[in-house]
mmCIF file of C-alpha atoms in Angstrom:
data_model
loop_
_atom_site.group_PDB
_atom_site.id
_atom_site.type_symbol
_atom_site.label_atom_id
_atom_site.label_comp_id
_atom_site.label_asym_id
_atom_site.label_seq_id
_atom_site.Cartn_x
_atom_site.Cartn_y
_atom_site.Cartn_z
ATOM 1 C CA MET A 1 92.845 96.163 101.078
ATOM 2 C CA LYS A 2 91.845 94.944 97.515
ATOM 3 C CA THR A 3 88.048 94.900 97.116
ATOM 4 C CA GLU A 4 86.070 92.377 95.089
ATOM 5 C CA ALA A 5 85.580 94.969 92.311
ATOM 6 C CA ASP A 6 89.442 95.390 92.173
ATOM 7 C CA TYR A 7 89.813 91.554 91.798
ATOM 8 C CA TYR A 8 87.102 91.481 89.132
ATOM 9 C CA GLU A 9 88.879 94.306 87.199
ATOM 10 C CA LEU A 10 92.083 92.246 87.345
ATOM 11 C CA PHE A 11 90.312 89.054 86.194
ATOM 12 C CA GLU A 12 88.693 90.876 83.316
ATOM 13 C CA ALA A 13 92.009 92.136 82.153
ATOM 14 C CA TYR A 14 93.457 88.677 82.418
ATOM 15 C CA GLN A 15 90.730 87.074 80.378
ATOM 16 C CA ARG A 16 90.925 89.685 77.760
ATOM 17 C CA GLY A 17 94.727 89.296 77.417
ATOM 18 C CA GLU A 18 95.375 92.845 78.489
ATOM 19 C CA LEU A 19 97.805 92.209 81.445
ATOM 20 C CA PRO A 20 101.505 92.437 80.750
ATOM 21 C CA GLU A 21 103.190 89.064 80.562
ATOM 22 C CA PRO A 22 104.956 89.228 83.994
ATOM 23 C CA SER A 23 101.706 90.170 85.659
ATOM 24 C CA ARG A 24 99.708 87.518 83.762
ATOM 25 C CA ALA A 25 102.235 84.808 84.682
ATOM 26 C CA GLU A 26 102.197 86.014 88.316
ATOM 27 C CA LEU A 27 98.485 85.804 88.462
ATOM 28 C CA ALA A 28 98.436 82.388 86.781
ATOM 29 C CA ALA A 29 100.914 81.126 89.400
ATOM 30 C CA ARG A 30 98.823 82.621 92.237
ATOM 31 C CA LEU A 31 95.609 80.992 90.882
ATOM 32 C CA ALA A 32 97.354 77.691 90.864
ATOM 33 C CA ALA A 33 98.700 77.968 94.458
ATOM 34 C CA ASP A 34 96.032 80.067 96.269
ATOM 35 C CA PRO A 35 92.689 78.459 96.854
ATOM 36 C CA VAL A 36 91.023 81.672 97.871
ATOM 37 C CA MET A 37 92.177 83.483 94.798
ATOM 38 C CA ALA A 38 91.134 80.540 92.655
ATOM 39 C CA ARG A 39 87.537 80.711 94.231
ATOM 40 C CA ARG A 40 87.420 84.425 93.545
ATOM 41 C CA TYR A 41 88.289 83.731 89.965
ATOM 42 C CA ALA A 42 85.685 80.947 89.769
ATOM 43 C CA ASP A 43 82.998 83.440 91.017
ATOM 44 C CA PHE A 44 84.044 86.007 88.384
ATOM 45 C CA ASP A 45 83.950 83.548 85.667
ATOM 46 C CA SER A 46 80.510 82.525 86.715
ATOM 47 C CA LEU A 47 79.292 85.950 86.827
ATOM 48 C CA SER A 48 80.816 86.713 83.399
ATOM 49 C CA LYS A 49 78.958 83.786 81.960
ATOM 50 C CA SER A 50 75.800 84.693 83.536
ATOM 51 C CA LEU A 51 75.951 88.300 82.141
ATOM 52 C CA GLN A 52 76.775 86.903 78.675
ATOM 53 C CA ALA A 53 73.937 84.428 78.764
ATOM 54 C CA TYR A 54 71.573 87.162 80.012
ATOM 55 C CA GLY A 55 72.776 89.475 77.140
ATOM 56 C CA GLN A 56 72.123 86.699 74.688
ATOM 57 C CA ARG A 57 68.639 86.144 76.070
ATOM 58 C CA ARG A 58 67.839 89.798 75.804
ATOM 59 C CA THR A 59 69.095 89.845 72.147
ATOM 60 C CA LEU A 60 66.926 86.826 71.296
ATOM 61 C CA ARG A 61 63.907 88.106 73.056
ATOM 62 C CA GLY A 62 64.290 91.385 71.221
ATOM 63 C CA LYS A 63 64.533 89.814 67.864
ATOM 64 C CA LEU A 64 61.429 87.636 68.586
ATOM 65 C CA THR A 65 59.483 90.576 69.903
ATOM 66 C CA ALA A 66 60.246 92.440 66.616
ATOM 67 C CA LEU A 67 59.235 89.465 64.591
ATOM 68 C CA GLN A 68 55.998 89.110 66.489
ATOM 69 C CA ALA A 69 55.089 92.730 65.871
ATOM 70 C CA GLU A 70 55.771 92.315 62.251
ATOM 71 C CA LEU A 71 53.597 89.322 61.896
ATOM 72 C CA ASP A 72 50.862 90.940 63.900
ATOM 73 C CA ALA A 73 50.977 93.935 61.448
ATOM 74 C CA GLU A 74 50.806 91.619 58.562
ATOM 75 C CA THR A 75 47.716 89.926 60.027
ATOM 76 C CA GLN A 76 46.003 93.375 60.652
ATOM 77 C CA GLN A 77 46.521 94.144 56.893
ATOM 78 C CA GLY A 78 43.979 91.270 56.194
ATOM 79 C CA THR A 79 41.334 92.638 58.536
ATOM 80 C CA THR A 80 38.847 95.285 57.537
ATOM 81 C CA GLN A 81 38.872 98.389 59.672
ATOM 82 C CA ASP A 82 35.017 98.963 59.491
ATOM 83 C CA THR A 83 33.654 95.599 60.466
ATOM 84 C CA GLY A 84 36.643 93.745 61.765
ATOM 85 C CA VAL A 85 35.796 90.786 59.568
ATOM 86 C CA PRO A 86 38.816 88.861 58.401
ATOM 87 C CA THR A 87 39.484 88.972 54.612
ATOM 88 C CA MET A 88 42.088 87.221 52.573
ATOM 89 C CA PRO A 89 45.599 88.426 53.612
ATOM 90 C CA THR A 90 47.284 90.596 51.199
ATOM 91 C CA LEU A 91 50.709 89.159 52.101
ATOM 92 C CA TYR A 92 51.600 85.382 51.823
ATOM 93 C CA ILE A 93 52.971 83.792 54.995
ATOM 94 C CA SER A 94 55.449 81.078 54.500
ATOM 95 C CA PRO A 95 55.327 77.735 56.331
ATOM 96 C CA VAL A 96 58.534 78.827 58.119
ATOM 97 C CA GLU A 97 57.043 82.023 59.286
ATOM 98 C CA ARG A 98 53.824 80.220 60.365
ATOM 99 C CA ARG A 99 55.767 77.652 62.486
ATOM 100 C CA LEU A 100 57.857 80.480 63.967
ATOM 101 C CA ARG A 101 54.633 82.347 64.928
ATOM 102 C CA GLU A 102 53.244 79.139 66.533
ATOM 103 C CA PHE A 103 56.491 78.454 68.402
ATOM 104 C CA TRP A 104 56.543 82.154 69.712
ATOM 105 C CA GLY A 105 52.929 82.077 70.824
ATOM 106 C CA SER A 106 53.334 78.868 72.786
ATOM 107 C CA HIS A 107 56.658 79.590 74.360
ATOM 108 C CA ARG A 108 56.386 83.362 74.950
ATOM 109 C CA ALA A 109 55.829 82.830 78.752
ATOM 110 C CA THR A 110 58.603 80.318 79.051
ATOM 111 C CA ILE A 111 61.107 82.621 77.428
ATOM 112 C CA ALA A 112 60.082 85.515 79.545
ATOM 113 C CA VAL A 113 60.575 83.411 82.732
ATOM 114 C CA ALA A 114 63.920 82.376 81.624
ATOM 115 C CA ALA A 115 65.030 86.100 81.171
ATOM 116 C CA SER A 116 63.589 86.837 84.495
ATOM 117 C CA VAL A 117 65.625 84.040 86.232
ATOM 118 C CA ALA A 118 68.730 85.251 84.446
ATOM 119 C CA VAL A 119 67.971 88.969 85.806
ATOM 120 C CA LEU A 120 67.532 87.527 89.233
ATOM 121 C CA ALA A 121 70.943 85.622 89.092
ATOM 122 C CA VAL A 122 72.644 88.691 87.956
ATOM 123 C CA PHE A 123 71.111 90.875 90.737
ATOM 124 C CA ALA A 124 72.005 88.162 93.338
ATOM 125 C CA THR A 125 75.655 88.154 92.301
ATOM 126 C CA LEU A 126 75.716 91.985 92.260
ATOM 127 C CA LEU A 127 74.340 92.108 95.856
ATOM 128 C CA GLY A 128 77.132 89.712 96.885
ATOM 129 C CA ILE A 129 79.668 92.246 95.546
ATOM 130 C CA GLU A 130 78.000 95.027 97.433
ATOM 131 C CA TRP A 131 78.173 92.888 100.601
ATOM 132 C CA TRP A 132 81.994 92.500 100.077
ATOM 133 C CA ARG A 133 82.259 96.299 99.671
ATOM 134 C CA ALA A 134 80.237 96.677 102.924
ATOM 135 C CA VAL A 135 82.935 94.961 104.919
ATOM 136 C CA GLN A 136 84.947 98.094 104.818
ATOM 137 C CA LYS A 137 82.105 99.786 106.979
ATOM 138 C CA PRO A 138 81.739 99.178 110.548
ATOM 139 C CA SER A 139 79.198 96.405 111.189
ATOM 140 C CA SER A 140 78.323 93.629 113.630
ATOM 141 C CA TYR A 141 80.387 91.179 111.506
ATOM 142 C CA GLY A 142 83.014 91.144 108.911
ATOM 143 C CA TYR A 143 85.982 93.607 108.384
ATOM 144 C CA THR A 144 86.166 97.202 109.387
ATOM 145 C CA VAL A 145 88.812 99.840 108.793
ATOM 146 C CA LEU A 146 90.006 101.875 111.664
ATOM 147 C CA ARG A 147 90.068 105.622 111.102
ATOM 148 C CA ARG A 148 88.233 107.600 113.714
ATOM 149 C CA GLU A 149 85.849 110.449 113.544
ATOM 150 C CA MET A 150 87.680 113.427 114.972
ATOM 151 C CA ASP A 151 84.847 115.915 114.984
ATOM 152 C CA ARG A 152 82.561 113.768 117.007
ATOM 153 C CA ILE A 153 85.171 113.259 119.703
ATOM 154 C CA LYS A 154 85.971 117.083 119.651
ATOM 155 C CA ARG A 155 82.207 118.006 119.941
ATOM 156 C CA ASN A 156 81.974 115.762 123.074
ATOM 157 C CA GLN A 157 85.073 117.430 124.497
ATOM 158 C CA ARG A 158 83.796 120.901 123.714
ATOM 159 C CA ALA A 159 80.553 120.248 125.444
ATOM 160 C CA ILE A 160 82.391 119.112 128.608
ATOM 161 C CA ASN A 161 84.726 122.120 128.541
ATOM 162 C CA ARG A 162 81.851 124.554 128.084
ATOM 163 C CA THR A 163 79.998 123.160 130.999
ATOM 164 C CA LEU A 164 83.246 123.361 133.268
ATOM 165 C CA ASN A 165 83.920 126.878 132.019
ATOM 166 C CA GLN A 166 80.391 127.935 132.822
ATOM 167 C CA ILE A 167 80.869 126.662 136.353
ATOM 168 C CA ASP A 168 84.217 128.346 136.739
ATOM 169 C CA GLY A 169 83.158 131.568 134.945
ATOM 170 C CA VAL A 170 86.027 131.148 132.438
ATOM 171 C CA LYS A 171 85.734 131.973 128.731
ATOM 172 C CA SER A 172 86.632 129.303 126.391
ATOM 173 C CA PRO A 173 89.598 129.860 124.058
ATOM 174 C CA GLU A 174 89.074 129.540 120.300
ATOM 175 C CA GLU A 175 89.839 125.977 119.351
ATOM 176 C CA LEU A 176 91.692 124.597 116.265
ATOM 177 C CA ASN A 177 89.586 122.677 113.684
ATOM 178 C CA PRO A 178 89.974 119.133 114.779
ATOM 179 C CA GLY A 179 89.539 117.720 111.280
ATOM 180 C CA LYS A 180 87.042 115.131 109.832
ATOM 181 C CA PHE A 181 88.926 111.841 110.451
ATOM 182 C CA GLY A 182 92.039 110.791 112.187
ATOM 183 C CA GLY A 183 94.548 107.871 111.958
ATOM 184 C CA THR A 184 98.151 107.173 112.665
ATOM 185 C CA GLY A 185 101.309 107.641 110.605
ATOM 186 C CA PHE A 186 104.983 107.028 111.170
ATOM 187 C CA ALA A 187 108.207 108.277 109.670
ATOM 188 C CA LEU A 188 109.601 106.566 106.496
ATOM 189 C CA THR A 189 112.602 108.782 106.034
ATOM 190 C CA ALA A 190 114.407 111.436 108.005
ATOM 191 C CA ASP A 191 113.574 114.175 105.470
ATOM 192 C CA GLY A 192 109.753 114.188 105.868
ATOM 193 C CA TYR A 193 108.171 111.280 104.199
ATOM 194 C CA LEU A 194 105.706 109.240 106.306
ATOM 195 C CA VAL A 195 103.493 106.091 105.885
ATOM 196 C CA THR A 196 99.838 105.581 106.880
ATOM 197 C CA SER A 197 96.870 103.546 105.521
ATOM 198 C CA TYR A 198 95.201 104.693 102.351
ATOM 199 C CA HIS A 199 91.716 104.591 103.820
ATOM 200 C CA VAL A 200 92.832 107.070 106.511
ATOM 201 C CA ILE A 201 93.463 109.829 103.847
ATOM 202 C CA GLN A 202 90.725 108.700 101.291
ATOM 203 C CA GLY A 203 88.733 111.811 100.257
ATOM 204 C CA ALA A 204 90.986 114.316 102.098
ATOM 205 C CA ASP A 205 91.171 117.904 100.940
ATOM 206 C CA SER A 206 94.116 118.658 103.134
ATOM 207 C CA LEU A 207 96.271 116.759 105.855
ATOM 208 C CA LEU A 208 97.848 117.791 109.067
ATOM 209 C CA ILE A 209 100.506 115.719 110.979
ATOM 210 C CA GLU A 210 100.735 116.189 114.699
ATOM 211 C CA SER A 211 103.461 114.844 116.857
ATOM 212 C CA ARG A 212 103.327 113.652 120.440
ATOM 213 C CA ASP A 213 104.449 117.260 121.640
ATOM 214 C CA ARG A 214 101.647 118.842 119.620
ATOM 215 C CA GLN A 215 103.861 120.173 116.855
ATOM 216 C CA ARG A 216 101.823 120.385 113.656
ATOM 217 C CA PHE A 217 102.819 120.236 110.019
ATOM 218 C CA ARG A 218 101.002 120.248 106.766
ATOM 219 C CA ALA A 219 101.425 117.227 104.525
ATOM 220 C CA GLU A 220 100.416 116.037 101.080
ATOM 221 C CA PRO A 221 99.921 112.491 99.723
ATOM 222 C CA VAL A 222 102.623 111.437 97.029
ATOM 223 C CA PHE A 223 101.558 107.945 96.341
ATOM 224 C CA SER A 224 98.724 105.528 97.351
ATOM 225 C CA ASP A 225 98.602 101.871 96.922
ATOM 226 C CA VAL A 226 94.757 101.193 97.224
ATOM 227 C CA ALA A 227 95.104 97.435 96.793
ATOM 228 C CA HIS A 228 97.314 97.088 99.792
ATOM 229 C CA ASP A 229 95.827 99.988 101.791
ATOM 230 C CA LEU A 230 99.008 102.035 101.890
ATOM 231 C CA ALA A 231 99.746 105.748 101.379
ATOM 232 C CA ILE A 232 102.992 107.729 101.449
ATOM 233 C CA LEU A 233 102.861 111.272 102.622
ATOM 234 C CA ARG A 234 105.271 114.101 102.427
ATOM 235 C CA ILE A 235 105.490 117.162 104.934
ATOM 236 C CA ASN A 236 105.479 120.382 102.870
ATOM 237 C CA ASP A 237 105.770 122.839 105.814
ATOM 238 C CA LYS A 238 108.583 125.524 105.773
ATOM 239 C CA ASP A 239 108.811 125.081 109.586
ATOM 240 C CA PHE A 240 109.704 121.387 109.368
ATOM 241 C CA LYS A 241 113.300 120.656 110.164
ATOM 242 C CA GLY A 242 113.485 116.880 109.687
ATOM 243 C CA PHE A 243 112.737 113.822 111.872
ATOM 244 C CA GLY A 244 116.158 112.970 112.746
ATOM 245 C CA ARG A 245 117.699 109.439 112.486
ATOM 246 C CA LEU A 246 114.958 106.792 112.581
ATOM 247 C CA PRO A 247 115.590 104.171 115.266
ATOM 248 C CA TYR A 248 113.935 101.174 113.463
ATOM 249 C CA SER A 249 114.609 99.426 110.286
ATOM 250 C CA PHE A 250 112.206 97.953 107.698
ATOM 251 C CA LYS A 251 111.925 94.197 107.213
ATOM 252 C CA ARG A 252 111.735 93.079 103.589
ATOM 253 C CA GLY A 253 110.992 89.397 104.366
ATOM 254 C CA SER A 254 108.236 87.549 106.228
ATOM 255 C CA ALA A 255 107.814 87.562 109.866
ATOM 256 C CA ASP A 256 107.366 84.312 111.909
ATOM 257 C CA LEU A 257 104.196 82.868 113.059
ATOM 258 C CA GLY A 258 103.917 83.287 116.896
ATOM 259 C CA GLU A 259 106.367 86.267 117.063
ATOM 260 C CA ARG A 260 105.652 88.773 119.778
ATOM 261 C CA VAL A 261 104.717 92.089 118.050
ATOM 262 C CA TYR A 262 103.561 95.523 119.214
ATOM 263 C CA THR A 263 102.222 98.788 117.863
ATOM 264 C CA LEU A 264 101.771 102.382 118.669
ATOM 265 C CA GLY A 265 98.898 104.394 117.544
ATOM 266 C CA TYR A 266 96.379 107.171 118.190
ATOM 267 C CA PRO A 267 92.945 105.800 118.940
ATOM 268 C CA ARG A 268 92.637 108.730 121.195
ATOM 269 C CA GLU A 269 94.665 112.025 121.733
ATOM 270 C CA ASP A 270 97.502 110.253 123.604
ATOM 271 C CA VAL A 271 99.605 107.574 122.025
ATOM 272 C CA VAL A 272 98.561 104.067 122.973
ATOM 273 C CA PHE A 273 100.717 100.988 123.204
ATOM 274 C CA GLY A 274 99.429 97.547 122.187
ATOM 275 C CA GLU A 275 101.123 94.119 122.312
ATOM 276 C CA GLY A 276 100.286 90.632 121.108
ATOM 277 C CA SER A 277 101.613 88.092 118.726
ATOM 278 C CA LEU A 278 101.468 87.305 114.963
ATOM 279 C CA SER A 279 98.730 84.700 114.773
ATOM 280 C CA ALA A 280 98.418 84.189 110.926
ATOM 281 C CA ARG A 281 100.500 84.827 107.808
ATOM 282 C CA SER A 282 97.393 86.021 105.923
ATOM 283 C CA GLY A 283 94.681 88.553 106.597
ATOM 284 C CA PHE A 284 90.924 88.825 106.236
ATOM 285 C CA GLU A 285 89.570 85.893 104.093
ATOM 286 C CA GLY A 286 93.096 84.606 103.412
ATOM 287 C CA ASP A 287 94.606 87.755 101.804
ATOM 288 C CA THR A 288 98.262 87.000 101.694
ATOM 289 C CA ALA A 289 99.358 90.685 101.527
ATOM 290 C CA PHE A 290 98.382 91.033 105.273
ATOM 291 C CA TYR A 291 99.160 89.615 108.652
ATOM 292 C CA GLN A 292 96.685 88.729 111.345
ATOM 293 C CA ILE A 293 97.709 89.763 114.833
ATOM 294 C CA SER A 294 96.241 89.233 118.303
ATOM 295 C CA ILE A 295 96.344 92.969 119.313
ATOM 296 C CA PRO A 296 93.342 94.941 120.434
ATOM 297 C CA VAL A 297 92.920 97.839 117.978
ATOM 298 C CA ASN A 298 90.428 100.677 117.672
ATOM 299 C CA PRO A 299 89.432 103.461 115.301
ATOM 300 C CA GLY A 300 92.438 105.678 114.932
ATOM 301 C CA ASN A 301 94.970 102.829 115.059
ATOM 302 C CA SER A 302 94.922 102.569 111.240
ATOM 303 C CA GLY A 303 98.399 103.473 109.784
ATOM 304 C CA GLY A 304 100.276 102.693 112.784
ATOM 305 C CA PRO A 305 103.553 100.670 112.778
ATOM 306 C CA LEU A 306 103.753 97.046 113.624
ATOM 307 C CA LEU A 307 107.076 95.993 115.036
ATOM 308 C CA ASP A 308 108.741 92.744 116.246
ATOM 309 C CA ASP A 309 110.663 92.204 119.421
ATOM 310 C CA ARG A 310 113.963 93.293 117.781
ATOM 311 C CA GLY A 311 112.508 96.689 116.617
ATOM 312 C CA ASN A 312 112.069 95.719 112.862
ATOM 313 C CA LEU A 313 108.963 97.347 111.272
ATOM 314 C CA ILE A 314 107.010 94.397 109.877
ATOM 315 C CA GLY A 315 103.653 95.795 108.971
ATOM 316 C CA VAL A 316 101.085 98.704 108.898
ATOM 317 C CA ILE A 317 97.957 98.410 110.951
ATOM 318 C CA SER A 318 94.903 98.385 108.658
ATOM 319 C CA GLY A 319 91.685 96.950 110.165
ATOM 320 C CA ARG A 320 90.051 94.368 112.348
ATOM 321 C CA GLN A 321 87.507 91.567 112.138
ATOM 322 C CA MET A 322 84.321 92.463 114.084
ATOM 323 C CA ASP A 323 83.177 88.958 114.980
ATOM 324 C CA VAL A 324 86.452 87.634 116.393
ATOM 325 C CA GLN A 325 87.958 88.847 119.641
ATOM 326 C CA SER A 326 91.190 90.752 119.179
ATOM 327 C CA ALA A 327 91.708 89.754 115.446
ATOM 328 C CA ALA A 328 93.379 92.693 113.775
ATOM 329 C CA PHE A 329 95.215 92.928 110.314
ATOM 330 C CA ALA A 330 98.281 94.836 109.075
ATOM 331 C CA THR A 331 99.690 95.118 105.713
ATOM 332 C CA LYS A 332 103.032 93.349 105.233
ATOM 333 C CA SER A 333 106.178 95.490 105.265
ATOM 334 C CA SER A 334 107.328 93.644 102.109
ATOM 335 C CA TYR A 335 104.633 95.340 100.159
ATOM 336 C CA LEU A 336 105.689 98.688 101.638
ATOM 337 C CA MET A 337 109.189 98.105 100.550
ATOM 338 C CA ARG A 338 108.113 97.287 96.990
ATOM 339 C CA LEU A 339 106.240 100.554 96.973
ATOM 340 C CA VAL A 340 109.426 102.322 98.267
ATOM 341 C CA ASP A 341 111.697 100.811 95.700
ATOM 342 C CA SER A 342 109.369 101.848 92.892
ATOM 343 C CA LEU A 343 109.376 105.470 94.124
ATOM 344 C CA SER A 344 113.008 105.474 94.631
ATOM 345 C CA ALA A 345 113.599 104.599 91.055
ATOM 346 C CA THR A 346 111.890 107.751 89.950
ATOM 347 C CA PRO A 347 113.466 111.206 89.427
ATOM 348 C CA GLY A 348 113.379 113.076 92.860
ATOM 349 C CA GLY A 349 112.156 109.936 94.603
ATOM 350 C CA LEU A 350 112.359 109.142 98.246
ATOM 351 C CA GLY A 351 115.256 109.734 100.566
ATOM 352 C CA THR A 352 117.377 107.134 102.238
ATOM 353 C CA ILE A 353 115.515 104.438 104.032
ATOM 354 C CA SER A 354 116.823 103.556 107.424
ATOM 355 C CA ARG A 355 118.774 100.208 107.474
ATOM 356 C CA ASN A 356 120.282 100.722 111.012
ATOM 357 C CA ASN A 357 118.219 99.482 113.969
ATOM 358 C CA GLN A 358 118.793 101.171 117.400
ATOM 359 C CA LEU A 359 116.064 99.167 119.128
ATOM 360 C CA THR A 360 117.573 95.739 119.064
ATOM 361 C CA GLY A 361 118.616 94.522 122.377
ATOM 362 C CA SER A 362 116.628 97.243 124.267
ATOM 363 C CA SER A 363 113.811 96.469 126.641
ATOM 364 C CA ARG A 364 110.250 97.061 125.469
ATOM 365 C CA ALA A 365 109.843 100.264 127.376
ATOM 366 C CA GLN A 366 113.069 101.624 125.994
ATOM 367 C CA GLN A 367 112.062 100.717 122.421
ATOM 368 C CA VAL A 368 108.753 102.582 122.969
ATOM 369 C CA ARG A 369 110.462 105.505 124.380
ATOM 370 C CA LYS A 370 112.513 105.909 121.240
ATOM 371 C CA LEU A 371 109.824 105.038 118.826
ATOM 372 C CA GLN A 372 107.066 107.353 119.955
ATOM 373 C CA ASP A 373 108.681 110.519 118.661
ATOM 374 C CA PHE A 374 108.405 109.020 115.114
ATOM 375 C CA VAL A 375 104.731 108.108 115.350
ATOM 376 C CA PHE A 376 102.124 110.848 114.514
ATOM 377 C CA VAL A 377 98.354 111.677 114.410
ATOM 378 C CA VAL A 378 97.086 112.030 110.834
ATOM 379 C CA LYS A 379 94.344 114.509 110.686
ATOM 380 C CA VAL A 380 92.010 114.628 107.603
ATOM 381 C CA TYR A 381 90.147 117.628 106.489
ATOM 382 C CA GLU A 382 87.500 117.530 103.870
#
């Protein structure tokens, strides 16, 4: 998910002429066609002008303050140190300097107030940016991402197990480190590449992938697309033998409004199925890189696959809107495919992406049965 700071960095490069021509043309076209993007650019332009005006005011104020100090020093030269009685000034003050002194003396308060207003305007805008960043944190409103805290869940489970074992007189076995955070991932290629959400792995020192039958493999991130909340991982475990043939294909085009869609994920230790419909072709606040879907999702669902009735992968679950019932968002698969194409063009890039779909024509239960072996828990260690 692109933050307001990301947009401002893009707009700044655009204004300075630092964007490559294709990117510049693409942004110009989007500004003309996308009202939400145009409003963001207008906000950035307003902030930039406010900052420039504030900088100019500070420069002017500094010059006037220096001039006032110089004039005061000249006046002091015409005053005796012993009696404080004014004498003739030793330095001639020109009419221009005298008028400037009178102007500064009578308008000092006004200029100070103007500078203060500029400061308040800047801080108000910056607070607005901080509010935008805050939508990535759980709150009573706005947008929240969906990785879950593994250690808190495990602590609760351990407390329950200890109580039961004390009753039964059984010694608790040593438990594996559950990790700090958890999310969902799914296979991208048969030879060990996976997809998850970027925010799931953000800040990770190490990663562990766990399958439905509790097989665990070490993994590492190979590429991240922060703007679209995507990350590609690779299993680097000597015990890994491959996923086998993927049963689903990846859709490069757009899905249709109203389509029935479903997802699998790990908001808890067992895989959870969720079903709904594609309710909007844009995501939170009109972001066109995302779909809005009517599927209840919870922390841990992030990074899970979103599929249509025919078993085509059309998105990657990312977050939800806190003030709207069952409003969730998923990165469009077309952005994932652009990322895959970029990586495939590099030396030693990705393996073959599945183009055959074994789920089409099957019942939903049959589709889920085939799909669940290719969906994994992503455990994050910090």
